[in-house]
mmCIF file of C-alpha atoms in Angstrom:
data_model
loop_
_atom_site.group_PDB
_atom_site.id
_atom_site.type_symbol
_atom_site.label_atom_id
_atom_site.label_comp_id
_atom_site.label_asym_id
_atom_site.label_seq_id
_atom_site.Cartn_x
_atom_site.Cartn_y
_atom_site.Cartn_z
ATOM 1 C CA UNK A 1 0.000 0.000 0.000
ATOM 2 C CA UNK A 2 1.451 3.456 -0.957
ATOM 3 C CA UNK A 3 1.321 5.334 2.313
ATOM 4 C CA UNK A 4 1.712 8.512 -0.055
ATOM 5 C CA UNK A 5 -0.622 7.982 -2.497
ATOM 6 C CA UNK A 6 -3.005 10.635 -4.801
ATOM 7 C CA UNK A 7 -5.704 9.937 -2.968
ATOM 8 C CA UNK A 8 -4.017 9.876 0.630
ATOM 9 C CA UNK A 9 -2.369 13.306 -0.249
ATOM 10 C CA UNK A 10 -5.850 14.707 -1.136
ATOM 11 C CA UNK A 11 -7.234 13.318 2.008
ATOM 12 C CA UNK A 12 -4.641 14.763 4.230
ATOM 13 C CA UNK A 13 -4.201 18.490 1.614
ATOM 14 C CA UNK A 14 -7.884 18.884 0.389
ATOM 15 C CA UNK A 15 -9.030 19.954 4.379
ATOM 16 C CA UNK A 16 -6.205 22.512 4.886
ATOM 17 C CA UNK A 17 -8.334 25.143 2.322
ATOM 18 C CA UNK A 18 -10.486 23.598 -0.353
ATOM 19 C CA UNK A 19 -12.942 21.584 1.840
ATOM 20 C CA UNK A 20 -11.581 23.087 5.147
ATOM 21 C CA UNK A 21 -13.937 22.469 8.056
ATOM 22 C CA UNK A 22 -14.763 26.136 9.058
ATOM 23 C CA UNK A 23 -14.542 28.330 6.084
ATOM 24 C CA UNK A 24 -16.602 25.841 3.660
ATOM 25 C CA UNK A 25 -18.371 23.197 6.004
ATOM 26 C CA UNK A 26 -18.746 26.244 8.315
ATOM 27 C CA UNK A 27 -17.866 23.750 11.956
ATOM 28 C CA UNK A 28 -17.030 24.545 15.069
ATOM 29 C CA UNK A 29 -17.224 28.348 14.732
ATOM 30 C CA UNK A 30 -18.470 28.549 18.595
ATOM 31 C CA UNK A 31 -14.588 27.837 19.374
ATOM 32 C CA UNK A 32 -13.675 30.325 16.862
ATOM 33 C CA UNK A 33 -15.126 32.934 17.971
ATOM 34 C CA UNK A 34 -14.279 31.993 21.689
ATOM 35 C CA UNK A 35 -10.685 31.204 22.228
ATOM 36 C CA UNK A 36 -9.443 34.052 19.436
ATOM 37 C CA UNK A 37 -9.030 36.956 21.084
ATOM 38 C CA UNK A 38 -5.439 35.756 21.299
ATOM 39 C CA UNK A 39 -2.849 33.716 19.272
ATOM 40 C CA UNK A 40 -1.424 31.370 21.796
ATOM 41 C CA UNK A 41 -4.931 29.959 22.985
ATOM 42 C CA UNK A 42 -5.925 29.801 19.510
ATOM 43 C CA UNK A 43 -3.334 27.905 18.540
ATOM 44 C CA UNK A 44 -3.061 25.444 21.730
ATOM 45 C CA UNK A 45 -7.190 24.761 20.512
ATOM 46 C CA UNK A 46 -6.216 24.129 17.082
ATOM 47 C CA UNK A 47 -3.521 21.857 18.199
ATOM 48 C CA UNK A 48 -5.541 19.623 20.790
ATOM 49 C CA UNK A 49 -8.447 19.579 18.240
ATOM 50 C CA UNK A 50 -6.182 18.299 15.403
ATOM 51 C CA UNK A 51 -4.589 15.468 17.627
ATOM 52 C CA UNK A 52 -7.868 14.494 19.097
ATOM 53 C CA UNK A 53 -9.368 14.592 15.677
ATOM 54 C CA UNK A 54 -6.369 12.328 14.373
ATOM 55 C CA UNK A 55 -6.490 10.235 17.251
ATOM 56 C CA UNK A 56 -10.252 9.283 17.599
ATOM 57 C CA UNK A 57 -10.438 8.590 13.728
ATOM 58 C CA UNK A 58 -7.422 6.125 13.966
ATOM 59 C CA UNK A 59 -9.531 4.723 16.883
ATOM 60 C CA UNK A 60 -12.551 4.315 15.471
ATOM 61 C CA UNK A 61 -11.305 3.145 12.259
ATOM 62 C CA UNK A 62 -9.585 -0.067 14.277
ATOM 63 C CA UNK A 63 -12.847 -0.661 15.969
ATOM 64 C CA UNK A 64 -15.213 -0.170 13.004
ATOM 65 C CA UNK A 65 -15.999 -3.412 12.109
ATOM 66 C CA UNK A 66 -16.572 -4.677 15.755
ATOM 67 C CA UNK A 67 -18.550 -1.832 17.419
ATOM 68 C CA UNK A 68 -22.423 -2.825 16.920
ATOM 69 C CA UNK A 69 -23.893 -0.287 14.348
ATOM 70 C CA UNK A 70 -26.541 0.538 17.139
ATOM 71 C CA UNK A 71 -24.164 1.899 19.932
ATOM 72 C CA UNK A 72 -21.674 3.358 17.814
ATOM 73 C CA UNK A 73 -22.539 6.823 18.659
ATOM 74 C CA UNK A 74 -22.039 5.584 22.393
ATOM 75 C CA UNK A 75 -18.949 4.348 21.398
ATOM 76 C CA UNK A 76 -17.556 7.401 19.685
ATOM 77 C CA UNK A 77 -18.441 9.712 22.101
ATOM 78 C CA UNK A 78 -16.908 7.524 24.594
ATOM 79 C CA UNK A 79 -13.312 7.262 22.771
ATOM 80 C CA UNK A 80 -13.670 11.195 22.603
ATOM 81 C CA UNK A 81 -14.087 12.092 26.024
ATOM 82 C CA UNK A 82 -11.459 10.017 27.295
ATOM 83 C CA UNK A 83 -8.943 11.800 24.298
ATOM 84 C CA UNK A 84 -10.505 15.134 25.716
ATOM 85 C CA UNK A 85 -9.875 14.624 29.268
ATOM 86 C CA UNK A 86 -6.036 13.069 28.616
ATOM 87 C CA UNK A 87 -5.443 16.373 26.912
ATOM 88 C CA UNK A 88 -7.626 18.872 29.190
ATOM 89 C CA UNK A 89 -5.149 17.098 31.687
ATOM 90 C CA UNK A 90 -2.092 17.636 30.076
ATOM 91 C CA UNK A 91 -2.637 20.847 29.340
ATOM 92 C CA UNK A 92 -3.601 21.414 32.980
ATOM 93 C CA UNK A 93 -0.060 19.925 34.230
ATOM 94 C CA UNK A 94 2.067 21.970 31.605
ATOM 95 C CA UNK A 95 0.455 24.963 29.975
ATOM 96 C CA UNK A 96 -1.606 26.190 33.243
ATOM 97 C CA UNK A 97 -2.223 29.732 32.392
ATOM 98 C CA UNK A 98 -3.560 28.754 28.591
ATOM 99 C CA UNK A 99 -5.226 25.710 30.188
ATOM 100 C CA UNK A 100 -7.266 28.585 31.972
ATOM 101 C CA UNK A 101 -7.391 30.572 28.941
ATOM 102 C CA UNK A 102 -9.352 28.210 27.206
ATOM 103 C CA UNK A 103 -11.580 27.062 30.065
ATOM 104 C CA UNK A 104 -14.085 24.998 29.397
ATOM 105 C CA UNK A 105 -13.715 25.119 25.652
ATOM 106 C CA UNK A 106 -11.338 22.320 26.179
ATOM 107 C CA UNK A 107 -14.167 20.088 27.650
ATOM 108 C CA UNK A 108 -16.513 21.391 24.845
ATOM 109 C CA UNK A 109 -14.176 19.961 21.802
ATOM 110 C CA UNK A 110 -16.603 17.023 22.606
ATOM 111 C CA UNK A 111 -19.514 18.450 21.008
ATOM 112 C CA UNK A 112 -17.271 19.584 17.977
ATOM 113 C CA UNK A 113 -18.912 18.956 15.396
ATOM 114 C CA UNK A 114 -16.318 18.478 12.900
ATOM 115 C CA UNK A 115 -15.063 15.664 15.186
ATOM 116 C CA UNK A 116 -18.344 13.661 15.249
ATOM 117 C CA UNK A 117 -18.934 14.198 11.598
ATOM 118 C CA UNK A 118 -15.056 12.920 10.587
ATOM 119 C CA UNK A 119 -16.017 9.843 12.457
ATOM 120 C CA UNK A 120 -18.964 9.274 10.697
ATOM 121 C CA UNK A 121 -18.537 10.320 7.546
ATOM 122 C CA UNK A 122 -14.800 8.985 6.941
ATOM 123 C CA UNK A 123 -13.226 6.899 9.423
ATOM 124 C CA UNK A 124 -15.961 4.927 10.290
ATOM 125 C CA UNK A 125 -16.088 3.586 6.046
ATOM 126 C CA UNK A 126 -12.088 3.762 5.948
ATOM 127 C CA UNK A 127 -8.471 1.868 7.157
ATOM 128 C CA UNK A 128 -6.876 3.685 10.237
ATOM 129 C CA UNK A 129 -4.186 5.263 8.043
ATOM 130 C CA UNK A 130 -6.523 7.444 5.934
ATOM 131 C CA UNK A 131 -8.765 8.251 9.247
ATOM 132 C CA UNK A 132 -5.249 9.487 10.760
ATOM 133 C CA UNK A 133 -4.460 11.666 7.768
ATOM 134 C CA UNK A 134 -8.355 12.908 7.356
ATOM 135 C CA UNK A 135 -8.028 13.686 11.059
ATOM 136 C CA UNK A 136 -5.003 15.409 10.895
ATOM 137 C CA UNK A 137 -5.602 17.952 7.827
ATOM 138 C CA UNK A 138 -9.295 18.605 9.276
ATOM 139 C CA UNK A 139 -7.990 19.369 12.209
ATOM 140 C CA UNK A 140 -5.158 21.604 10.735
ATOM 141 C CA UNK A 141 -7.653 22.876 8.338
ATOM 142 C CA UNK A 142 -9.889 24.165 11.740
ATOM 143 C CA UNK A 143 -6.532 25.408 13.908
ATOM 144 C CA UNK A 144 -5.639 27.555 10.326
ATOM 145 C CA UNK A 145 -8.186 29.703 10.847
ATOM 146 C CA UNK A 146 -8.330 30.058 14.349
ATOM 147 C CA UNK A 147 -4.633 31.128 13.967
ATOM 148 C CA UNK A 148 -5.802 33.638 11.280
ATOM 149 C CA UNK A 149 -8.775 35.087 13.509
ATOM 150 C CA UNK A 150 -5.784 34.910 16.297
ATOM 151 C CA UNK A 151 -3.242 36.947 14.770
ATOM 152 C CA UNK A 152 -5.575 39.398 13.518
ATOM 153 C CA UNK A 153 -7.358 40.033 17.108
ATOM 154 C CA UNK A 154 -4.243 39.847 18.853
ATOM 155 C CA UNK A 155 -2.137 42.444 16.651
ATOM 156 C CA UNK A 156 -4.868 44.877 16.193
ATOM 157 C CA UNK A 157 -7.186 44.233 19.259
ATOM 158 C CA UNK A 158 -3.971 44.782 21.946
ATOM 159 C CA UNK A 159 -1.144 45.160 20.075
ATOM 160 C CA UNK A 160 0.902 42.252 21.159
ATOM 161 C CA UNK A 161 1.974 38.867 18.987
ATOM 162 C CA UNK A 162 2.032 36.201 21.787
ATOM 163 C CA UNK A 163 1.750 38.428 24.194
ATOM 164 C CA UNK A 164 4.949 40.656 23.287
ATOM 165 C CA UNK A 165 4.414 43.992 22.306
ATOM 166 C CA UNK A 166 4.880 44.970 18.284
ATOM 167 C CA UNK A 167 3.774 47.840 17.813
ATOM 168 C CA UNK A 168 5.870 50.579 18.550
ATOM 169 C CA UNK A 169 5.119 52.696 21.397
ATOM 170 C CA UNK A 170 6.137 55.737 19.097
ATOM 171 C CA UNK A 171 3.028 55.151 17.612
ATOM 172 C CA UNK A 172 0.635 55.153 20.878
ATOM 173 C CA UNK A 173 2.391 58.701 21.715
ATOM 174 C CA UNK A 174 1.225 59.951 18.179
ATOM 175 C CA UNK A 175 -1.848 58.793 18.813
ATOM 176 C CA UNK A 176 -2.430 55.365 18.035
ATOM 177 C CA UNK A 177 -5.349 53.506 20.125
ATOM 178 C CA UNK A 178 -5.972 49.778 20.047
ATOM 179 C CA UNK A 179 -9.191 48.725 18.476
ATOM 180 C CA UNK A 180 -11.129 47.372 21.570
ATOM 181 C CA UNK A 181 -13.986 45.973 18.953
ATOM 182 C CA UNK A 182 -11.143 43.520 17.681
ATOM 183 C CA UNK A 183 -11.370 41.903 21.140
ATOM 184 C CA UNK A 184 -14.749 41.066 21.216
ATOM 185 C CA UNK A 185 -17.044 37.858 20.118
ATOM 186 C CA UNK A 186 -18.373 39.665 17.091
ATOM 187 C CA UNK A 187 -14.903 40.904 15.721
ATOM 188 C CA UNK A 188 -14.311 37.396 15.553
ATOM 189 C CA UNK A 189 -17.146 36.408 13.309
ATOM 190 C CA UNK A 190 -16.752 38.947 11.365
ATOM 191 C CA UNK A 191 -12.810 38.244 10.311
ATOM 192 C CA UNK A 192 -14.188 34.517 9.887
ATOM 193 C CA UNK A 193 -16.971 35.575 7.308
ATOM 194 C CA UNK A 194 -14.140 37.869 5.525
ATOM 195 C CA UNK A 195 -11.940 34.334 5.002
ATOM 196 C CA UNK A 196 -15.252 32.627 4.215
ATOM 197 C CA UNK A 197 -15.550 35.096 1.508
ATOM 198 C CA UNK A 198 -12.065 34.902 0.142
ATOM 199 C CA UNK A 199 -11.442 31.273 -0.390
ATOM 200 C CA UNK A 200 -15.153 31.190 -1.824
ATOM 201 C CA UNK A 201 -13.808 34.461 -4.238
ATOM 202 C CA UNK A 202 -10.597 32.093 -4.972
ATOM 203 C CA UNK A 203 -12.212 28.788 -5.751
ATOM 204 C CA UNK A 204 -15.111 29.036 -7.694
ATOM 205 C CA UNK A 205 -16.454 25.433 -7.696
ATOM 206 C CA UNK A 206 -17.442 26.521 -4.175
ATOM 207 C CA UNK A 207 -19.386 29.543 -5.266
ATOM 208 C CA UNK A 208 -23.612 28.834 -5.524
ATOM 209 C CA UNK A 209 -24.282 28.656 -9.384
ATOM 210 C CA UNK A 210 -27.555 30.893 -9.905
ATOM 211 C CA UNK A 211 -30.122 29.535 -12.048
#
Protein backbone atom coordinates (compact mmCIF):
# COMPACT_ATOMS: atom_id res chain seq x y z
CA UNK A 1 0.00 0.00 0.00
CA UNK A 2 1.45 3.46 -0.96
CA UNK A 3 1.32 5.33 2.31
CA UNK A 4 1.71 8.51 -0.05
CA UNK A 5 -0.62 7.98 -2.50
CA UNK A 6 -3.00 10.63 -4.80
CA UNK A 7 -5.70 9.94 -2.97
CA UNK A 8 -4.02 9.88 0.63
CA UNK A 9 -2.37 13.31 -0.25
CA UNK A 10 -5.85 14.71 -1.14
CA UNK A 11 -7.23 13.32 2.01
CA UNK A 12 -4.64 14.76 4.23
CA UNK A 13 -4.20 18.49 1.61
CA UNK A 14 -7.88 18.88 0.39
CA UNK A 15 -9.03 19.95 4.38
CA UNK A 16 -6.21 22.51 4.89
CA UNK A 17 -8.33 25.14 2.32
CA UNK A 18 -10.49 23.60 -0.35
CA UNK A 19 -12.94 21.58 1.84
CA UNK A 20 -11.58 23.09 5.15
CA UNK A 21 -13.94 22.47 8.06
CA UNK A 22 -14.76 26.14 9.06
CA UNK A 23 -14.54 28.33 6.08
CA UNK A 24 -16.60 25.84 3.66
CA UNK A 25 -18.37 23.20 6.00
CA UNK A 26 -18.75 26.24 8.32
CA UNK A 27 -17.87 23.75 11.96
CA UNK A 28 -17.03 24.54 15.07
CA UNK A 29 -17.22 28.35 14.73
CA UNK A 30 -18.47 28.55 18.60
CA UNK A 31 -14.59 27.84 19.37
CA UNK A 32 -13.67 30.32 16.86
CA UNK A 33 -15.13 32.93 17.97
CA UNK A 34 -14.28 31.99 21.69
CA UNK A 35 -10.69 31.20 22.23
CA UNK A 36 -9.44 34.05 19.44
CA UNK A 37 -9.03 36.96 21.08
CA UNK A 38 -5.44 35.76 21.30
CA UNK A 39 -2.85 33.72 19.27
CA UNK A 40 -1.42 31.37 21.80
CA UNK A 41 -4.93 29.96 22.99
CA UNK A 42 -5.92 29.80 19.51
CA UNK A 43 -3.33 27.91 18.54
CA UNK A 44 -3.06 25.44 21.73
CA UNK A 45 -7.19 24.76 20.51
CA UNK A 46 -6.22 24.13 17.08
CA UNK A 47 -3.52 21.86 18.20
CA UNK A 48 -5.54 19.62 20.79
CA UNK A 49 -8.45 19.58 18.24
CA UNK A 50 -6.18 18.30 15.40
CA UNK A 51 -4.59 15.47 17.63
CA UNK A 52 -7.87 14.49 19.10
CA UNK A 53 -9.37 14.59 15.68
CA UNK A 54 -6.37 12.33 14.37
CA UNK A 55 -6.49 10.23 17.25
CA UNK A 56 -10.25 9.28 17.60
CA UNK A 57 -10.44 8.59 13.73
CA UNK A 58 -7.42 6.12 13.97
CA UNK A 59 -9.53 4.72 16.88
CA UNK A 60 -12.55 4.32 15.47
CA UNK A 61 -11.30 3.14 12.26
CA UNK A 62 -9.59 -0.07 14.28
CA UNK A 63 -12.85 -0.66 15.97
CA UNK A 64 -15.21 -0.17 13.00
CA UNK A 65 -16.00 -3.41 12.11
CA UNK A 66 -16.57 -4.68 15.75
CA UNK A 67 -18.55 -1.83 17.42
CA UNK A 68 -22.42 -2.83 16.92
CA UNK A 69 -23.89 -0.29 14.35
CA UNK A 70 -26.54 0.54 17.14
CA UNK A 71 -24.16 1.90 19.93
CA UNK A 72 -21.67 3.36 17.81
CA UNK A 73 -22.54 6.82 18.66
CA UNK A 74 -22.04 5.58 22.39
CA UNK A 75 -18.95 4.35 21.40
CA UNK A 76 -17.56 7.40 19.68
CA UNK A 77 -18.44 9.71 22.10
CA UNK A 78 -16.91 7.52 24.59
CA UNK A 79 -13.31 7.26 22.77
CA UNK A 80 -13.67 11.19 22.60
CA UNK A 81 -14.09 12.09 26.02
CA UNK A 82 -11.46 10.02 27.30
CA UNK A 83 -8.94 11.80 24.30
CA UNK A 84 -10.50 15.13 25.72
CA UNK A 85 -9.87 14.62 29.27
CA UNK A 86 -6.04 13.07 28.62
CA UNK A 87 -5.44 16.37 26.91
CA UNK A 88 -7.63 18.87 29.19
CA UNK A 89 -5.15 17.10 31.69
CA UNK A 90 -2.09 17.64 30.08
CA UNK A 91 -2.64 20.85 29.34
CA UNK A 92 -3.60 21.41 32.98
CA UNK A 93 -0.06 19.92 34.23
CA UNK A 94 2.07 21.97 31.60
CA UNK A 95 0.45 24.96 29.97
CA UNK A 96 -1.61 26.19 33.24
CA UNK A 97 -2.22 29.73 32.39
CA UNK A 98 -3.56 28.75 28.59
CA UNK A 99 -5.23 25.71 30.19
CA UNK A 100 -7.27 28.59 31.97
CA UNK A 101 -7.39 30.57 28.94
CA UNK A 102 -9.35 28.21 27.21
CA UNK A 103 -11.58 27.06 30.06
CA UNK A 104 -14.09 25.00 29.40
CA UNK A 105 -13.71 25.12 25.65
CA UNK A 106 -11.34 22.32 26.18
CA UNK A 107 -14.17 20.09 27.65
CA UNK A 108 -16.51 21.39 24.84
CA UNK A 109 -14.18 19.96 21.80
CA UNK A 110 -16.60 17.02 22.61
CA UNK A 111 -19.51 18.45 21.01
CA UNK A 112 -17.27 19.58 17.98
CA UNK A 113 -18.91 18.96 15.40
CA UNK A 114 -16.32 18.48 12.90
CA UNK A 115 -15.06 15.66 15.19
CA UNK A 116 -18.34 13.66 15.25
CA UNK A 117 -18.93 14.20 11.60
CA UNK A 118 -15.06 12.92 10.59
CA UNK A 119 -16.02 9.84 12.46
CA UNK A 120 -18.96 9.27 10.70
CA UNK A 121 -18.54 10.32 7.55
CA UNK A 122 -14.80 8.99 6.94
CA UNK A 123 -13.23 6.90 9.42
CA UNK A 124 -15.96 4.93 10.29
CA UNK A 125 -16.09 3.59 6.05
CA UNK A 126 -12.09 3.76 5.95
CA UNK A 127 -8.47 1.87 7.16
CA UNK A 128 -6.88 3.68 10.24
CA UNK A 129 -4.19 5.26 8.04
CA UNK A 130 -6.52 7.44 5.93
CA UNK A 131 -8.77 8.25 9.25
CA UNK A 132 -5.25 9.49 10.76
CA UNK A 133 -4.46 11.67 7.77
CA UNK A 134 -8.36 12.91 7.36
CA UNK A 135 -8.03 13.69 11.06
CA UNK A 136 -5.00 15.41 10.90
CA UNK A 137 -5.60 17.95 7.83
CA UNK A 138 -9.29 18.61 9.28
CA UNK A 139 -7.99 19.37 12.21
CA UNK A 140 -5.16 21.60 10.74
CA UNK A 141 -7.65 22.88 8.34
CA UNK A 142 -9.89 24.17 11.74
CA UNK A 143 -6.53 25.41 13.91
CA UNK A 144 -5.64 27.56 10.33
CA UNK A 145 -8.19 29.70 10.85
CA UNK A 146 -8.33 30.06 14.35
CA UNK A 147 -4.63 31.13 13.97
CA UNK A 148 -5.80 33.64 11.28
CA UNK A 149 -8.78 35.09 13.51
CA UNK A 150 -5.78 34.91 16.30
CA UNK A 151 -3.24 36.95 14.77
CA UNK A 152 -5.58 39.40 13.52
CA UNK A 153 -7.36 40.03 17.11
CA UNK A 154 -4.24 39.85 18.85
CA UNK A 155 -2.14 42.44 16.65
CA UNK A 156 -4.87 44.88 16.19
CA UNK A 157 -7.19 44.23 19.26
CA UNK A 158 -3.97 44.78 21.95
CA UNK A 159 -1.14 45.16 20.08
CA UNK A 160 0.90 42.25 21.16
CA UNK A 161 1.97 38.87 18.99
CA UNK A 162 2.03 36.20 21.79
CA UNK A 163 1.75 38.43 24.19
CA UNK A 164 4.95 40.66 23.29
CA UNK A 165 4.41 43.99 22.31
CA UNK A 166 4.88 44.97 18.28
CA UNK A 167 3.77 47.84 17.81
CA UNK A 168 5.87 50.58 18.55
CA UNK A 169 5.12 52.70 21.40
CA UNK A 170 6.14 55.74 19.10
CA UNK A 171 3.03 55.15 17.61
CA UNK A 172 0.63 55.15 20.88
CA UNK A 173 2.39 58.70 21.71
CA UNK A 174 1.23 59.95 18.18
CA UNK A 175 -1.85 58.79 18.81
CA UNK A 176 -2.43 55.37 18.04
CA UNK A 177 -5.35 53.51 20.13
CA UNK A 178 -5.97 49.78 20.05
CA UNK A 179 -9.19 48.72 18.48
CA UNK A 180 -11.13 47.37 21.57
CA UNK A 181 -13.99 45.97 18.95
CA UNK A 182 -11.14 43.52 17.68
CA UNK A 183 -11.37 41.90 21.14
CA UNK A 184 -14.75 41.07 21.22
CA UNK A 185 -17.04 37.86 20.12
CA UNK A 186 -18.37 39.66 17.09
CA UNK A 187 -14.90 40.90 15.72
CA UNK A 188 -14.31 37.40 15.55
CA UNK A 189 -17.15 36.41 13.31
CA UNK A 190 -16.75 38.95 11.37
CA UNK A 191 -12.81 38.24 10.31
CA UNK A 192 -14.19 34.52 9.89
CA UNK A 193 -16.97 35.58 7.31
CA UNK A 194 -14.14 37.87 5.53
CA UNK A 195 -11.94 34.33 5.00
CA UNK A 196 -15.25 32.63 4.22
CA UNK A 197 -15.55 35.10 1.51
CA UNK A 198 -12.06 34.90 0.14
CA UNK A 199 -11.44 31.27 -0.39
CA UNK A 200 -15.15 31.19 -1.82
CA UNK A 201 -13.81 34.46 -4.24
CA UNK A 202 -10.60 32.09 -4.97
CA UNK A 203 -12.21 28.79 -5.75
CA UNK A 204 -15.11 29.04 -7.69
CA UNK A 205 -16.45 25.43 -7.70
CA UNK A 206 -17.44 26.52 -4.18
CA UNK A 207 -19.39 29.54 -5.27
CA UNK A 208 -23.61 28.83 -5.52
CA UNK A 209 -24.28 28.66 -9.38
CA UNK A 210 -27.56 30.89 -9.90
CA UNK A 211 -30.12 29.53 -12.05
Amino acid sequence: MDLFSKKNKETFFTPLWVNNPVATQVLGICSALAVTSKLEPALVMGLSVTIIVALANVVISLLRNTVPNRIRIIVQLVVVATLVTIVSQVLKAFAYDVSVQLSVYVGLIITNCILMGRLEAFAMQNKPWESFLDGVGNGLGYALILVIVGFIRELFGSGTFFNLRVIPECLYDLGYMNNGLMVLPPMALIIVGCIIWFQRAKNPDLQEKSN
